[in-house]
Amino acid sequence: MTTRAKLTVYSALATALAALCLIPLLTTKGWITHAYLVIAVVAAAGAGLRRTPFYRWTVPLGQLIVLFVLLLVGFASSTALWGGVVPGTRSVHTLAQVLGRGLDDIREYAIPAPPEPGLRLILVGSVGLIAIAVDTVAVTYRRSALAGLPLLALYSVGNGLAGDGGSWVWFGLAAAGYLVLLFAEGQDRVSRWGRVFRGTARQGEGSGALSQGGQRIGVLALALALLVPAFLPRWEGGLVHTGPSGGSGAGVGAGGVTTLDPLVTLEAALATPSDVELLTYRMDSSLADTAYLRTGSLDQFDGTAWKLSNPAVTELKDGLPAPEGLAKTDIPAQQGDFQATDRLESSWLPMPYPASGVSVPNPGDWKVDTLTGTVLSTRDKAIKGLRYKATAYDVRPTAAELRGAGPVPPKLAEHYTELPKDLPPVVREKAQDVTRNASTAYDRALALQDWFTSSEFTYNTKIKAGTGSTAIADFLRDRKGFCVHFASTMAAMARTLGIPSRVAVGFTPGDAKGGDRYSVNGLMYHAWPELYFQGFGWLRFEPTPTRGVQPRYTEPVAAPATAPTQQPTAAAQSTAPVAAPSSSSDCDPKLRRMGECGDKGKSAAGARQDSWLLSWQVLTTLAAVLVVLALLLTPMVWRELLRRRRLGAGGRRRPGGDGPAEPTDAQVLAAWDELIDSAWDLGIPPDESRTPRAAARRIAEAAELDEASAAAAGRVALATERVLYARSAEVSTPVAADVRTARDGLRAGAGRVGRTKAVLLPPSSAKLWWQLSDAVLAARLAARGRVARATAPLRRGLDRLRRRKGADRETP
């Protein structure tokens, strides 16, 4: 392998190793494969462009074009031509939109963020740009030391954003890649220096000693950089101590709380469903199999999405605030013991609502939002493996009590019924149409829930996620979506009716695992609307069909004959009939109410398969892999086709038609070229300074050919000399057969490794690049000549004009 080829490979390797530090930035790691594919294609494009006669500055320009096309195919293929293969003008617009959404996501999401297309585009594109910068500096301009600057920038940004997710491993890998790149260039420089000053006889001694010394120094420096910090005292205060935590006071979110939108985590989990266990719990309530575990609540709707307004957080050690709107606090409480697994990566603590208390091992790592009663972590991944206890009020209102709920406080109603000015009219119109026969806020809420769970709507996770005004309008038109669409739409419609509402995010009740133990997995991520009723606070509703469990107070009951009472109660008084038990012994009560006994595993498996089957990422990756394979196989295919053409049958027939055909002069020269290239592929490079017979003897001696193969090579050389030097060449030797005989002798002495290399990576295929370079150079010269001829009249006219003006100035 040539030095330039080594530098190309090592520069790509250094970029790939440095890019590993970006893995903690997203919740999934699949994007790194896309980034590595981009690095490989960009490096291959640079290697090909450097073999052309173009100027050096055109190499990075060509790589940038290749990177742009890769990003178009990878992130804007839906608007490409020919089935998403050829990018078009619409693809550029789509790519710009994806990039814009990614820039917005950077401002909204915390680390680790969900794998949104915009964020993946920014990461993959950034890695591609760094790969081009490293390749340009280290390979095109041979300044490997300066390549450390873009690698350092990549590592610094990635490790700085990762925070606690960073690791010394990332530094070790990035530094190792940079050292390998330096060694590759340094070895070449030292070897050339040694040849000049020490001579060829001592080349290995001089260059090898210096090269090995440099390698030892580099490895020792890397080892010290990794080991020494472990023995140094840690300074937690920072350069400027501004508070107890050493931070600036602002942090990420108020009070240093990680403010990752829980809706984002939900949408990412629904996009890649998984049945991996996330949480187990035990509860002492009879309603444990219907208890939702809430992680967050979104109270602000600005037309773009449902969001969490600025949280007013306090220390968790001060206790949980009283649930908003709950008139009585002597309601029976349900206690639960929760155990999170290492697969749960959330900044929000799953708890039943309304919670009255929570106990965690390290209260200093948690804060509580006084507005929603949500507990948030102040440290990344604080919930992993966490064991905690939570207590929640067991609120069981009746339908009659909710119909008689008192008026909502004006300040609360103003905040939780606020709507954007550009809300599509269809939202308000449809809400009024659905609830036209309802007289109370509870009946309107119940009418909305019943309408969503009717047969008009279909649960479908393939619909594009979104909670903004446009997504709600599309959902009302198409009647297809998943829990996010149902929850956000019902909450928005409730606000148009004057009912305070918000969107809650968390998990549906867990699966019973025997006794009082329940298990929550990734398939149970869910969103639902919460509506406010004075005296009872925020109550959940379940508009998503075939998902979740409808609360008892929304089950069908007869309308009251007398005026409802104004006082809340703690006991459930539902008169709804109890569903008959399922015949399946392994179906828990929750699944029976959902009507999914026996089908859950099947639907989950199907969802996992459909979410990846024939996606554009798979097709794009497959197409790129095929392109890379085609580039790798091009030398082998070209060499085989050339060999067949050179040794093909043909020639002048003997007089009378008897005997084999006499080879033509062109066939003799083609056979000689094939013999030289065959020896080159098997480790004997050509020497153009020798005559054909001298070259044949050199090949026979170097390859230690047997007598028959050496004689065949000599006959081909003699025929070639007759064609080149004789006045009238008459060649009757079957040169094609002699070339095959000599080639068999060369292959027999080359060994298995040599024969394999000659087939897969034949060195003589360099002639292909030479031919392409000559063709490009000829095209450039021809284009330059055509331009010169086309502009010749104009130049002559300008010359005459200049001479005329000069003559006029000289005339007195």
XYZ file of C-alpha atoms in Angstrom, residues 26 75 94-106 109 114-126:
29
model
C -28.714 10.928 21.245
C -32.373 12.796 4.685
C -36.581 19.363 2.068
C -33.016 19.115 3.361
C -33.115 22.786 4.360
C -36.348 22.168 6.265
C -34.864 19.183 8.087
C -31.813 21.278 8.990
C -34.032 24.081 10.286
C -35.937 21.670 12.503
C -32.626 20.311 13.766
C -31.465 23.797 14.775
C -34.735 24.283 16.644
C -34.300 20.896 18.336
C -30.861 21.954 19.601
C -33.818 19.339 23.798
C -34.166 11.827 20.743
C -32.975 10.758 17.283
C -34.912 13.401 15.389
C -34.028 13.655 11.658
C -32.732 17.195 12.079
C -30.373 16.240 14.893
C -29.111 13.199 12.992
C -28.536 15.395 9.933
C -26.463 17.850 11.976
C -24.376 15.085 13.541
C -23.779 13.119 10.336
C -23.073 16.286 8.351
C -20.663 17.573 10.985
